[in-house]
Amino acid sequence: MDQRRAVFLDLNGTLVTPILVEQLTDLRLIDGVQEGVGRLCRAGFVCPVVTVQSKIEKGLFSEAEFHTWFEALARSMVTWGTVLTGPYVCPHRFATPCMCAKPQTLLYERAAADHGLSLSGSFAVGDTAADVEAAKRFGGRGCLVLTGYSARGEEASRAKRFASYTGRTFGEVVDWILKQEAA
Ligand SMILES: [Mg+2]
Ligand SMILES: [Zn+2]
């Protein structure tokens, strides 16, 4: 049986901006993301969103509020067959020891089990070292995008040793992934 493959998507700094906000309603889609996710979906990839939302444990918003906001975002992107899957959420603070925070692979494994995905054939796109390290740990390929946290040099240089590819924009990363497919 053929397993489907995924492009796991980080949320903050990869799909939406700015990175430091108090309210979910301040977040906006980054230019080119809508079109890029659409291209991945039409190429047959499942696109699960895997995200750390520390503000849930900090009490700035609830898990239910986050899910409501995410559903509205996903609905707003449903054009030309664009489907966001998930979200798979770590609600913990960075200082809280947990099993789900990136670069641990629990949330990716959960998405793979839910949707019958091959992890080794999958990609992850993100703006931090944790995103691309997670991809390496689950046996897939990590793509760093130089938006969000990696718009600053230090995070990008920490991340690059885990990344199979680094792109300036989400669209460049999508181009690279689709080129691997064609090769
Ligand atoms: Mg991020
Ligand atoms: Zn967690």
PDB file of N, CA and C in Angstrom, residues 78-182:
ATOM      1  N   VAL A  78      -8.900  27.813   1.960  1.00  0.00           N
ATOM      2  CA  VAL A  78      -9.458  26.777   1.093  1.00  0.00           C
ATOM      3  C   VAL A  78      -9.854  27.355  -0.270  1.00  0.00           C
ATOM      4  N   THR A  79      -8.820  27.502  -1.112  1.00  0.00           N
ATOM      5  CA  THR A  79      -9.068  27.839  -2.508  1.00  0.00           C
ATOM      6  C   THR A  79      -8.156  26.923  -3.282  1.00  0.00           C
ATOM      7  N   TRP A  80      -8.435  26.644  -4.462  1.00  0.00           N
ATOM      8  CA  TRP A  80      -7.649  25.770  -5.348  1.00  0.00           C
ATOM      9  C   TRP A  80      -7.154  24.529  -4.603  1.00  0.00           C
ATOM     10  N   GLY A  81      -8.028  23.876  -3.859  1.00  0.00           N
ATOM     11  CA  GLY A  81      -7.646  22.603  -3.239  1.00  0.00           C
ATOM     12  C   GLY A  81      -6.650  22.700  -2.101  1.00  0.00           C
ATOM     13  N   THR A  82      -6.509  23.869  -1.498  1.00  0.00           N
ATOM     14  CA  THR A  82      -5.558  24.040  -0.396  1.00  0.00           C
ATOM     15  C   THR A  82      -6.172  23.579   0.913  1.00  0.00           C
ATOM     16  N   VAL A  83      -5.569  22.566   1.534  1.00  0.00           N
ATOM     17  CA  VAL A  83      -6.102  22.027   2.786  1.00  0.00           C
ATOM     18  C   VAL A  83      -4.984  21.976   3.833  1.00  0.00           C
ATOM     19  N   LEU A  84      -5.176  22.684   4.944  1.00  0.00           N
ATOM     20  CA  LEU A  84      -4.265  22.537   6.082  1.00  0.00           C
ATOM     21  C   LEU A  84      -4.812  21.421   6.961  1.00  0.00           C
ATOM     22  N   THR A  85      -3.934  20.516   7.400  1.00  0.00           N
ATOM     23  CA  THR A  85      -4.329  19.402   8.264  1.00  0.00           C
ATOM     24  C   THR A  85      -3.875  19.706   9.694  1.00  0.00           C
ATOM     25  N   GLY A  86      -4.627  19.222  10.670  1.00  0.00           N
ATOM     26  CA  GLY A  86      -4.269  19.463  12.071  1.00  0.00           C
ATOM     27  C   GLY A  86      -5.107  20.584  12.662  1.00  0.00           C
ATOM     28  N   PRO A  87      -4.587  21.325  13.601  1.00  0.00           N
ATOM     29  CA  PRO A  87      -3.187  21.451  13.999  1.00  0.00           C
ATOM     30  C   PRO A  87      -2.770  20.414  15.037  1.00  0.00           C
ATOM     31  N   TYR A  88      -1.480  20.117  15.058  1.00  0.00           N
ATOM     32  CA  TYR A  88      -0.853  19.310  16.100  1.00  0.00           C
ATOM     33  C   TYR A  88      -0.088  20.275  16.997  1.00  0.00           C
ATOM     34  N   VAL A  89      -0.529  20.373  18.247  1.00  0.00           N
ATOM     35  CA  VAL A  89      -0.104  21.488  19.104  1.00  0.00           C
ATOM     36  C   VAL A  89       0.620  21.012  20.361  1.00  0.00           C
ATOM     37  N   CYS A  90       1.774  21.600  20.627  1.00  0.00           N
ATOM     38  CA  CYS A  90       2.410  21.525  21.954  1.00  0.00           C
ATOM     39  C   CYS A  90       2.011  22.807  22.677  1.00  0.00           C
ATOM     40  N   PRO A  91       1.258  22.703  23.784  1.00  0.00           N
ATOM     41  CA  PRO A  91       0.769  23.901  24.472  1.00  0.00           C
ATOM     42  C   PRO A  91       1.699  24.375  25.597  1.00  0.00           C
ATOM     43  N   HIS A  92       2.901  23.768  25.692  1.00  0.00           N
ATOM     44  CA  HIS A  92       3.743  23.982  26.877  1.00  0.00           C
ATOM     45  C   HIS A  92       4.718  25.132  26.707  1.00  0.00           C
ATOM     46  N   ARG A  93       5.139  25.686  27.859  1.00  0.00           N
ATOM     47  CA  ARG A  93       6.222  26.665  27.869  1.00  0.00           C
ATOM     48  C   ARG A  93       7.516  25.974  27.505  1.00  0.00           C
ATOM     49  N   PHE A  94       8.473  26.768  27.020  1.00  0.00           N
ATOM     50  CA  PHE A  94       9.753  26.177  26.620  1.00  0.00           C
ATOM     51  C   PHE A  94      10.453  25.546  27.823  1.00  0.00           C
ATOM     52  N   ALA A  95      10.269  26.093  29.018  1.00  0.00           N
ATOM     53  CA  ALA A  95      10.945  25.582  30.216  1.00  0.00           C
ATOM     54  C   ALA A  95      10.277  24.334  30.793  1.00  0.00           C
ATOM     55  N   THR A  96       9.064  24.025  30.341  1.00  0.00           N
ATOM     56  CA  THR A  96       8.344  22.852  30.853  1.00  0.00           C
ATOM     57  C   THR A  96       8.825  21.600  30.128  1.00  0.00           C
ATOM     58  N   PRO A  97       9.331  20.608  30.862  1.00  0.00           N
ATOM     59  CA  PRO A  97       9.718  19.377  30.167  1.00  0.00           C
ATOM     60  C   PRO A  97       8.456  18.679  29.644  1.00  0.00           C
ATOM     61  N   CYS A  98       8.415  18.360  28.372  1.00  0.00           N
ATOM     62  CA  CYS A  98       7.241  17.670  27.820  1.00  0.00           C
ATOM     63  C   CYS A  98       7.708  16.744  26.722  1.00  0.00           C
ATOM     64  N   MET A  99       6.796  15.921  26.255  1.00  0.00           N
ATOM     65  CA  MET A  99       7.132  14.950  25.217  1.00  0.00           C
ATOM     66  C   MET A  99       6.852  15.486  23.813  1.00  0.00           C
ATOM     67  N   CYS A 100       6.151  16.637  23.734  1.00  0.00           N
ATOM     68  CA  CYS A 100       5.633  17.028  22.421  1.00  0.00           C
ATOM     69  C   CYS A 100       6.366  18.180  21.752  1.00  0.00           C
ATOM     70  N   ALA A 101       7.196  18.935  22.518  1.00  0.00           N
ATOM     71  CA  ALA A 101       7.856  20.090  21.901  1.00  0.00           C
ATOM     72  C   ALA A 101       8.855  19.649  20.829  1.00  0.00           C
ATOM     73  N   LYS A 102       8.976  20.426  19.760  1.00  0.00           N
ATOM     74  CA  LYS A 102      10.027  20.208  18.766  1.00  0.00           C
ATOM     75  C   LYS A 102      11.377  20.461  19.456  1.00  0.00           C
ATOM     76  N   PRO A 103      12.452  19.767  19.133  1.00  0.00           N
ATOM     77  CA  PRO A 103      12.584  18.872  17.979  1.00  0.00           C
ATOM     78  C   PRO A 103      12.180  17.415  18.243  1.00  0.00           C
ATOM     79  N   GLN A 104      11.460  17.163  19.343  1.00  0.00           N
ATOM     80  CA  GLN A 104      10.955  15.789  19.532  1.00  0.00           C
ATOM     81  C   GLN A 104       9.947  15.485  18.425  1.00  0.00           C
ATOM     82  N   THR A 105       9.748  14.200  18.177  1.00  0.00           N
ATOM     83  CA  THR A 105       9.003  13.834  16.974  1.00  0.00           C
ATOM     84  C   THR A 105       7.582  13.337  17.257  1.00  0.00           C
ATOM     85  N   LEU A 106       7.154  13.428  18.531  1.00  0.00           N
ATOM     86  CA  LEU A 106       5.851  12.857  18.896  1.00  0.00           C
ATOM     87  C   LEU A 106       4.691  13.382  18.038  1.00  0.00           C
ATOM     88  N   LEU A 107       4.618  14.703  17.829  1.00  0.00           N
ATOM     89  CA  LEU A 107       3.473  15.260  17.094  1.00  0.00           C
ATOM     90  C   LEU A 107       3.509  14.843  15.614  1.00  0.00           C
ATOM     91  N   TYR A 108       4.717  14.707  15.064  1.00  0.00           N
ATOM     92  CA  TYR A 108       4.848  14.266  13.673  1.00  0.00           C
ATOM     93  C   TYR A 108       4.394  12.805  13.553  1.00  0.00           C
ATOM     94  N   GLU A 109       4.783  12.000  14.566  1.00  0.00           N
ATOM     95  CA  GLU A 109       4.387  10.588  14.555  1.00  0.00           C
ATOM     96  C   GLU A 109       2.869  10.447  14.706  1.00  0.00           C
ATOM     97  N   ARG A 110       2.298  11.324  15.526  1.00  0.00           N
ATOM     98  CA  ARG A 110       0.839  11.287  15.703  1.00  0.00           C
ATOM     99  C   ARG A 110       0.143  11.627  14.382  1.00  0.00           C
ATOM    100  N   ALA A 111       0.623  12.651  13.690  1.00  0.00           N
ATOM    101  CA  ALA A 111       0.036  13.025  12.396  1.00  0.00           C
ATOM    102  C   ALA A 111       0.209  11.887  11.390  1.00  0.00           C
ATOM    103  N   ALA A 112       1.368  11.247  11.418  1.00  0.00           N
ATOM    104  CA  ALA A 112       1.625  10.146  10.479  1.00  0.00           C
ATOM    105  C   ALA A 112       0.661   8.992  10.735  1.00  0.00           C
ATOM    106  N   ALA A 113       0.405   8.699  12.019  1.00  0.00           N
ATOM    107  CA  ALA A 113      -0.524   7.624  12.362  1.00  0.00           C
ATOM    108  C   ALA A 113      -1.952   7.999  11.956  1.00  0.00           C
ATOM    109  N   ASP A 114      -2.338   9.252  12.195  1.00  0.00           N
ATOM    110  CA  ASP A 114      -3.699   9.695  11.857  1.00  0.00           C
ATOM    111  C   ASP A 114      -3.978   9.630  10.353  1.00  0.00           C
ATOM    112  N   HIS A 115      -2.950   9.920   9.534  1.00  0.00           N
ATOM    113  CA  HIS A 115      -3.187  10.103   8.103  1.00  0.00           C
ATOM    114  C   HIS A 115      -2.446   9.100   7.225  1.00  0.00           C
ATOM    115  N   GLY A 116      -1.841   8.070   7.842  1.00  0.00           N
ATOM    116  CA  GLY A 116      -1.150   7.048   7.051  1.00  0.00           C
ATOM    117  C   GLY A 116       0.007   7.607   6.246  1.00  0.00           C
ATOM    118  N   LEU A 117       0.877   8.378   6.904  1.00  0.00           N
ATOM    119  CA  LEU A 117       1.959   9.055   6.189  1.00  0.00           C
ATOM    120  C   LEU A 117       3.276   8.306   6.340  1.00  0.00           C
ATOM    121  N   SER A 118       4.100   8.367   5.307  1.00  0.00           N
ATOM    122  CA  SER A 118       5.471   7.883   5.387  1.00  0.00           C
ATOM    123  C   SER A 118       6.348   9.029   5.871  1.00  0.00           C
ATOM    124  N   LEU A 119       6.944   8.885   7.073  1.00  0.00           N
ATOM    125  CA  LEU A 119       7.780   9.980   7.591  1.00  0.00           C
ATOM    126  C   LEU A 119       9.078  10.119   6.800  1.00  0.00           C
ATOM    127  N   SER A 120       9.644   8.987   6.380  1.00  0.00           N
ATOM    128  CA  SER A 120      10.946   9.083   5.694  1.00  0.00           C
ATOM    129  C   SER A 120      10.812   9.759   4.328  1.00  0.00           C
ATOM    130  N   GLY A 121       9.618   9.745   3.762  1.00  0.00           N
ATOM    131  CA  GLY A 121       9.417  10.425   2.485  1.00  0.00           C
ATOM    132  C   GLY A 121       8.901  11.844   2.643  1.00  0.00           C
ATOM    133  N   SER A 122       8.867  12.322   3.880  1.00  0.00           N
ATOM    134  CA  SER A 122       8.224  13.616   4.149  1.00  0.00           C
ATOM    135  C   SER A 122       9.235  14.734   4.377  1.00  0.00           C
ATOM    136  N   PHE A 123       8.716  15.946   4.366  1.00  0.00           N
ATOM    137  CA  PHE A 123       9.511  17.156   4.571  1.00  0.00           C
ATOM    138  C   PHE A 123       8.904  17.935   5.746  1.00  0.00           C
ATOM    139  N   ALA A 124       9.719  18.810   6.357  1.00  0.00           N
ATOM    140  CA  ALA A 124       9.177  19.775   7.312  1.00  0.00           C
ATOM    141  C   ALA A 124       9.739  21.145   6.963  1.00  0.00           C
ATOM    142  N   VAL A 125       8.882  22.153   7.006  1.00  0.00           N
ATOM    143  CA  VAL A 125       9.303  23.529   6.709  1.00  0.00           C
ATOM    144  C   VAL A 125       9.133  24.367   7.965  1.00  0.00           C
ATOM    145  N   GLY A 126      10.188  25.108   8.328  1.00  0.00           N
ATOM    146  CA  GLY A 126      10.083  25.959   9.506  1.00  0.00           C
ATOM    147  C   GLY A 126      11.144  27.032   9.540  1.00  0.00           C
ATOM    148  N   ASP A 127      10.998  27.936  10.524  1.00  0.00           N
ATOM    149  CA  ASP A 127      11.916  29.076  10.629  1.00  0.00           C
ATOM    150  C   ASP A 127      12.877  28.952  11.802  1.00  0.00           C
ATOM    151  N   THR A 128      12.908  27.778  12.477  1.00  0.00           N
ATOM    152  CA  THR A 128      13.843  27.621  13.606  1.00  0.00           C
ATOM    153  C   THR A 128      14.618  26.307  13.490  1.00  0.00           C
ATOM    154  N   ALA A 129      15.703  26.240  14.280  1.00  0.00           N
ATOM    155  CA  ALA A 129      16.514  25.018  14.320  1.00  0.00           C
ATOM    156  C   ALA A 129      15.669  23.826  14.751  1.00  0.00           C
ATOM    157  N   ALA A 130      14.750  24.035  15.715  1.00  0.00           N
ATOM    158  CA  ALA A 130      13.933  22.921  16.210  1.00  0.00           C
ATOM    159  C   ALA A 130      13.104  22.286  15.092  1.00  0.00           C
ATOM    160  N   ASP A 131      12.612  23.099  14.160  1.00  0.00           N
ATOM    161  CA  ASP A 131      11.793  22.566  13.055  1.00  0.00           C
ATOM    162  C   ASP A 131      12.605  21.638  12.156  1.00  0.00           C
ATOM    163  N   VAL A 132      13.790  22.084  11.774  1.00  0.00           N
ATOM    164  CA  VAL A 132      14.577  21.282  10.833  1.00  0.00           C
ATOM    165  C   VAL A 132      15.265  20.113  11.540  1.00  0.00           C
ATOM    166  N   GLU A 133      15.589  20.295  12.832  1.00  0.00           N
ATOM    167  CA  GLU A 133      16.160  19.164  13.594  1.00  0.00           C
ATOM    168  C   GLU A 133      15.104  18.062  13.748  1.00  0.00           C
ATOM    169  N   ALA A 134      13.857  18.442  13.963  1.00  0.00           N
ATOM    170  CA  ALA A 134      12.781  17.445  14.082  1.00  0.00           C
ATOM    171  C   ALA A 134      12.694  16.612  12.807  1.00  0.00           C
ATOM    172  N   ALA A 135      12.795  17.263  11.663  1.00  0.00           N
ATOM    173  CA  ALA A 135      12.720  16.537  10.384  1.00  0.00           C
ATOM    174  C   ALA A 135      13.849  15.524  10.283  1.00  0.00           C
ATOM    175  N   LYS A 136      15.041  15.961  10.679  1.00  0.00           N
ATOM    176  CA  LYS A 136      16.195  15.055  10.642  1.00  0.00           C
ATOM    177  C   LYS A 136      15.934  13.856  11.562  1.00  0.00           C
ATOM    178  N   ARG A 137      15.371  14.135  12.756  1.00  0.00           N
ATOM    179  CA  ARG A 137      15.122  13.051  13.725  1.00  0.00           C
ATOM    180  C   ARG A 137      14.066  12.066  13.235  1.00  0.00           C
ATOM    181  N   PHE A 138      13.046  12.535  12.500  1.00  0.00           N
ATOM    182  CA  PHE A 138      12.030  11.567  12.044  1.00  0.00           C
ATOM    183  C   PHE A 138      12.419  10.912  10.722  1.00  0.00           C
ATOM    184  N   GLY A 139      13.598  11.268  10.220  1.00  0.00           N
ATOM    185  CA  GLY A 139      14.113  10.590   9.040  1.00  0.00           C
ATOM    186  C   GLY A 139      13.694  11.219   7.727  1.00  0.00           C
ATOM    187  N   GLY A 140      13.160  12.442   7.808  1.00  0.00           N
ATOM    188  CA  GLY A 140      12.766  13.157   6.600  1.00  0.00           C
ATOM    189  C   GLY A 140      13.726  14.287   6.300  1.00  0.00           C
ATOM    190  N   ARG A 141      13.277  15.233   5.494  1.00  0.00           N
ATOM    191  CA  ARG A 141      14.125  16.358   5.120  1.00  0.00           C
ATOM    192  C   ARG A 141      13.554  17.673   5.647  1.00  0.00           C
ATOM    193  N   GLY A 142      14.412  18.458   6.282  1.00  0.00           N
ATOM    194  CA  GLY A 142      14.002  19.733   6.856  1.00  0.00           C
ATOM    195  C   GLY A 142      14.368  20.882   5.942  1.00  0.00           C
ATOM    196  N   CYS A 143      13.436  21.812   5.769  1.00  0.00           N
ATOM    197  CA  CYS A 143      13.687  22.995   4.954  1.00  0.00           C
ATOM    198  C   CYS A 143      13.553  24.234   5.825  1.00  0.00           C
ATOM    199  N   LEU A 144      14.603  25.018   5.853  1.00  0.00           N
ATOM    200  CA  LEU A 144      14.602  26.257   6.620  1.00  0.00           C
ATOM    201  C   LEU A 144      14.133  27.392   5.726  1.00  0.00           C
ATOM    202  N   VAL A 145      13.234  28.230   6.267  1.00  0.00           N
ATOM    203  CA  VAL A 145      12.827  29.419   5.523  1.00  0.00           C
ATOM    204  C   VAL A 145      13.282  30.639   6.327  1.00  0.00           C
ATOM    205  N   LEU A 146      13.890  31.590   5.622  1.00  0.00           N
ATOM    206  CA  LEU A 146      14.529  32.723   6.302  1.00  0.00           C
ATOM    207  C   LEU A 146      13.534  33.849   6.607  1.00  0.00           C
ATOM    208  N   THR A 147      12.402  33.453   7.176  1.00  0.00           N
ATOM    209  CA  THR A 147      11.425  34.424   7.669  1.00  0.00           C
ATOM    210  C   THR A 147      11.331  34.205   9.179  1.00  0.00           C
ATOM    211  N   GLY A 148      10.482  34.932   9.876  1.00  0.00           N
ATOM    212  CA  GLY A 148      10.291  34.721  11.311  1.00  0.00           C
ATOM    213  C   GLY A 148      11.604  34.818  12.075  1.00  0.00           C
ATOM    214  N   TYR A 149      11.882  33.800  12.920  1.00  0.00           N
ATOM    215  CA  TYR A 149      13.094  33.819  13.750  1.00  0.00           C
ATOM    216  C   TYR A 149      14.365  33.767  12.907  1.00  0.00           C
ATOM    217  N   SER A 150      14.307  33.130  11.748  1.00  0.00           N
ATOM    218  CA  SER A 150      15.517  33.024  10.937  1.00  0.00           C
ATOM    219  C   SER A 150      15.744  34.234  10.049  1.00  0.00           C
ATOM    220  N   ALA A 151      14.883  35.246  10.174  1.00  0.00           N
ATOM    221  CA  ALA A 151      15.200  36.526   9.546  1.00  0.00           C
ATOM    222  C   ALA A 151      16.395  37.123  10.287  1.00  0.00           C
ATOM    223  N   ARG A 152      16.628  36.676  11.531  1.00  0.00           N
ATOM    224  CA  ARG A 152      17.839  37.047  12.279  1.00  0.00           C
ATOM    225  C   ARG A 152      18.912  36.005  12.005  1.00  0.00           C
ATOM    226  N   GLY A 153      20.159  36.465  11.937  1.00  0.00           N
ATOM    227  CA  GLY A 153      21.250  35.575  11.550  1.00  0.00           C
ATOM    228  C   GLY A 153      21.525  34.409  12.480  1.00  0.00           C
ATOM    229  N   GLU A 154      21.476  34.638  13.815  1.00  0.00           N
ATOM    230  CA  GLU A 154      21.924  33.584  14.749  1.00  0.00           C
ATOM    231  C   GLU A 154      21.063  32.335  14.647  1.00  0.00           C
ATOM    232  N   GLU A 155      19.747  32.496  14.591  1.00  0.00           N
ATOM    233  CA  GLU A 155      18.870  31.326  14.509  1.00  0.00           C
ATOM    234  C   GLU A 155      19.125  30.574  13.202  1.00  0.00           C
ATOM    235  N   ALA A 156      19.307  31.328  12.125  1.00  0.00           N
ATOM    236  CA  ALA A 156      19.557  30.691  10.827  1.00  0.00           C
ATOM    237  C   ALA A 156      20.854  29.890  10.856  1.00  0.00           C
ATOM    238  N   SER A 157      21.911  30.419  11.489  1.00  0.00           N
ATOM    239  CA  SER A 157      23.165  29.656  11.481  1.00  0.00           C
ATOM    240  C   SER A 157      23.071  28.437  12.388  1.00  0.00           C
ATOM    241  N   ARG A 158      22.291  28.524  13.498  1.00  0.00           N
ATOM    242  CA  ARG A 158      22.056  27.342  14.328  1.00  0.00           C
ATOM    243  C   ARG A 158      21.299  26.267  13.539  1.00  0.00           C
ATOM    244  N   ALA A 159      20.360  26.724  12.718  1.00  0.00           N
ATOM    245  CA  ALA A 159      19.456  25.803  12.036  1.00  0.00           C
ATOM    246  C   ALA A 159      20.081  25.128  10.819  1.00  0.00           C
ATOM    247  N   LYS A 160      21.033  25.822  10.177  1.00  0.00           N
ATOM    248  CA  LYS A 160      21.469  25.376   8.853  1.00  0.00           C
ATOM    249  C   LYS A 160      22.088  23.985   8.840  1.00  0.00           C
ATOM    250  N   ARG A 161      22.732  23.592   9.969  1.00  0.00           N
ATOM    251  CA  ARG A 161      23.370  22.260   9.947  1.00  0.00           C
ATOM    252  C   ARG A 161      22.360  21.123   9.919  1.00  0.00           C
ATOM    253  N   PHE A 162      21.095  21.409  10.264  1.00  0.00           N
ATOM    254  CA  PHE A 162      20.060  20.371  10.204  1.00  0.00           C
ATOM    255  C   PHE A 162      19.260  20.410   8.894  1.00  0.00           C
ATOM    256  N   ALA A 163      19.442  21.492   8.150  1.00  0.00           N
ATOM    257  CA  ALA A 163      18.552  21.733   7.006  1.00  0.00           C
ATOM    258  C   ALA A 163      19.057  21.075   5.730  1.00  0.00           C
ATOM    259  N   SER A 164      18.157  20.418   5.017  1.00  0.00           N
ATOM    260  CA  SER A 164      18.499  19.896   3.690  1.00  0.00           C
ATOM    261  C   SER A 164      18.470  21.004   2.659  1.00  0.00           C
ATOM    262  N   TYR A 165      17.716  22.051   2.963  1.00  0.00           N
ATOM    263  CA  TYR A 165      17.618  23.187   2.034  1.00  0.00           C
ATOM    264  C   TYR A 165      17.268  24.438   2.831  1.00  0.00           C
ATOM    265  N   THR A 166      17.796  25.568   2.396  1.00  0.00           N
ATOM    266  CA  THR A 166      17.432  26.854   2.991  1.00  0.00           C
ATOM    267  C   THR A 166      16.918  27.771   1.890  1.00  0.00           C
ATOM    268  N   GLY A 167      15.715  28.303   2.080  1.00  0.00           N
ATOM    269  CA  GLY A 167      15.140  29.211   1.085  1.00  0.00           C
ATOM    270  C   GLY A 167      14.837  30.563   1.700  1.00  0.00           C
ATOM    271  N   ARG A 168      14.906  31.607   0.868  1.00  0.00           N
ATOM    272  CA  ARG A 168      14.622  32.955   1.391  1.00  0.00           C
ATOM    273  C   ARG A 168      13.137  33.143   1.673  1.00  0.00           C
ATOM    274  N   THR A 169      12.308  32.474   0.883  1.00  0.00           N
ATOM    275  CA  THR A 169      10.857  32.629   1.038  1.00  0.00           C
ATOM    276  C   THR A 169      10.200  31.252   1.055  1.00  0.00           C
ATOM    277  N   PHE A 170       8.948  31.213   1.519  1.00  0.00           N
ATOM    278  CA  PHE A 170       8.179  29.969   1.497  1.00  0.00           C
ATOM    279  C   PHE A 170       8.081  29.441   0.064  1.00  0.00           C
ATOM    280  N   GLY A 171       7.877  30.353  -0.882  1.00  0.00           N
ATOM    281  CA  GLY A 171       7.758  29.951  -2.286  1.00  0.00           C
ATOM    282  C   GLY A 171       9.012  29.258  -2.806  1.00  0.00           C
ATOM    283  N   GLU A 172      10.196  29.752  -2.379  1.00  0.00           N
ATOM    284  CA  GLU A 172      11.452  29.110  -2.805  1.00  0.00           C
ATOM    285  C   GLU A 172      11.557  27.696  -2.247  1.00  0.00           C
ATOM    286  N   VAL A 173      11.111  27.515  -1.008  1.00  0.00           N
ATOM    287  CA  VAL A 173      11.143  26.180  -0.400  1.00  0.00           C
ATOM    288  C   VAL A 173      10.210  25.235  -1.171  1.00  0.00           C
ATOM    289  N   VAL A 174       9.038  25.730  -1.525  1.00  0.00           N
ATOM    290  CA  VAL A 174       8.093  24.895  -2.290  1.00  0.00           C
ATOM    291  C   VAL A 174       8.703  24.519  -3.641  1.00  0.00           C
ATOM    292  N   ASP A 175       9.351  25.483  -4.296  1.00  0.00           N
ATOM    293  CA  ASP A 175      10.017  25.190  -5.577  1.00  0.00           C
ATOM    294  C   ASP A 175      10.996  24.031  -5.401  1.00  0.00           C
ATOM    295  N   TRP A 176      11.793  24.091  -4.314  1.00  0.00           N
ATOM    296  CA  TRP A 176      12.826  23.057  -4.087  1.00  0.00           C
ATOM    297  C   TRP A 176      12.188  21.692  -3.826  1.00  0.00           C
ATOM    298  N   ILE A 177      11.156  21.671  -3.002  1.00  0.00           N
ATOM    299  CA  ILE A 177      10.494  20.391  -2.695  1.00  0.00           C
ATOM    300  C   ILE A 177       9.924  19.771  -3.979  1.00  0.00           C
ATOM    301  N   LEU A 178       9.278  20.580  -4.785  1.00  0.00           N
ATOM    302  CA  LEU A 178       8.666  20.046  -6.007  1.00  0.00           C
ATOM    303  C   LEU A 178       9.731  19.597  -7.009  1.00  0.00           C
ATOM    304  N   LYS A 179      10.887  20.240  -6.961  1.00  0.00           N
ATOM    305  CA  LYS A 179      11.996  19.830  -7.827  1.00  0.00           C
ATOM    306  C   LYS A 179      12.555  18.470  -7.389  1.00  0.00           C
ATOM    307  N   GLN A 180      12.578  18.197  -6.083  1.00  0.00           N
ATOM    308  CA  GLN A 180      13.029  16.878  -5.594  1.00  0.00           C
ATOM    309  C   GLN A 180      12.082  15.807  -6.112  1.00  0.00           C
ATOM    310  N   GLU A 181      10.808  16.172  -6.191  1.00  0.00           N
ATOM    311  CA  GLU A 181       9.796  15.242  -6.666  1.00  0.00           C
ATOM    312  C   GLU A 181      10.023  14.887  -8.119  1.00  0.00           C
ATOM    313  N   ALA A 182      10.378  15.917  -8.905  1.00  0.00           N
ATOM    314  CA  ALA A 182      10.542  15.723 -10.336  1.00  0.00           C
ATOM    315  C   ALA A 182      11.809  14.914 -10.639  1.00  0.00           C
TER     316      ALA A 182
END
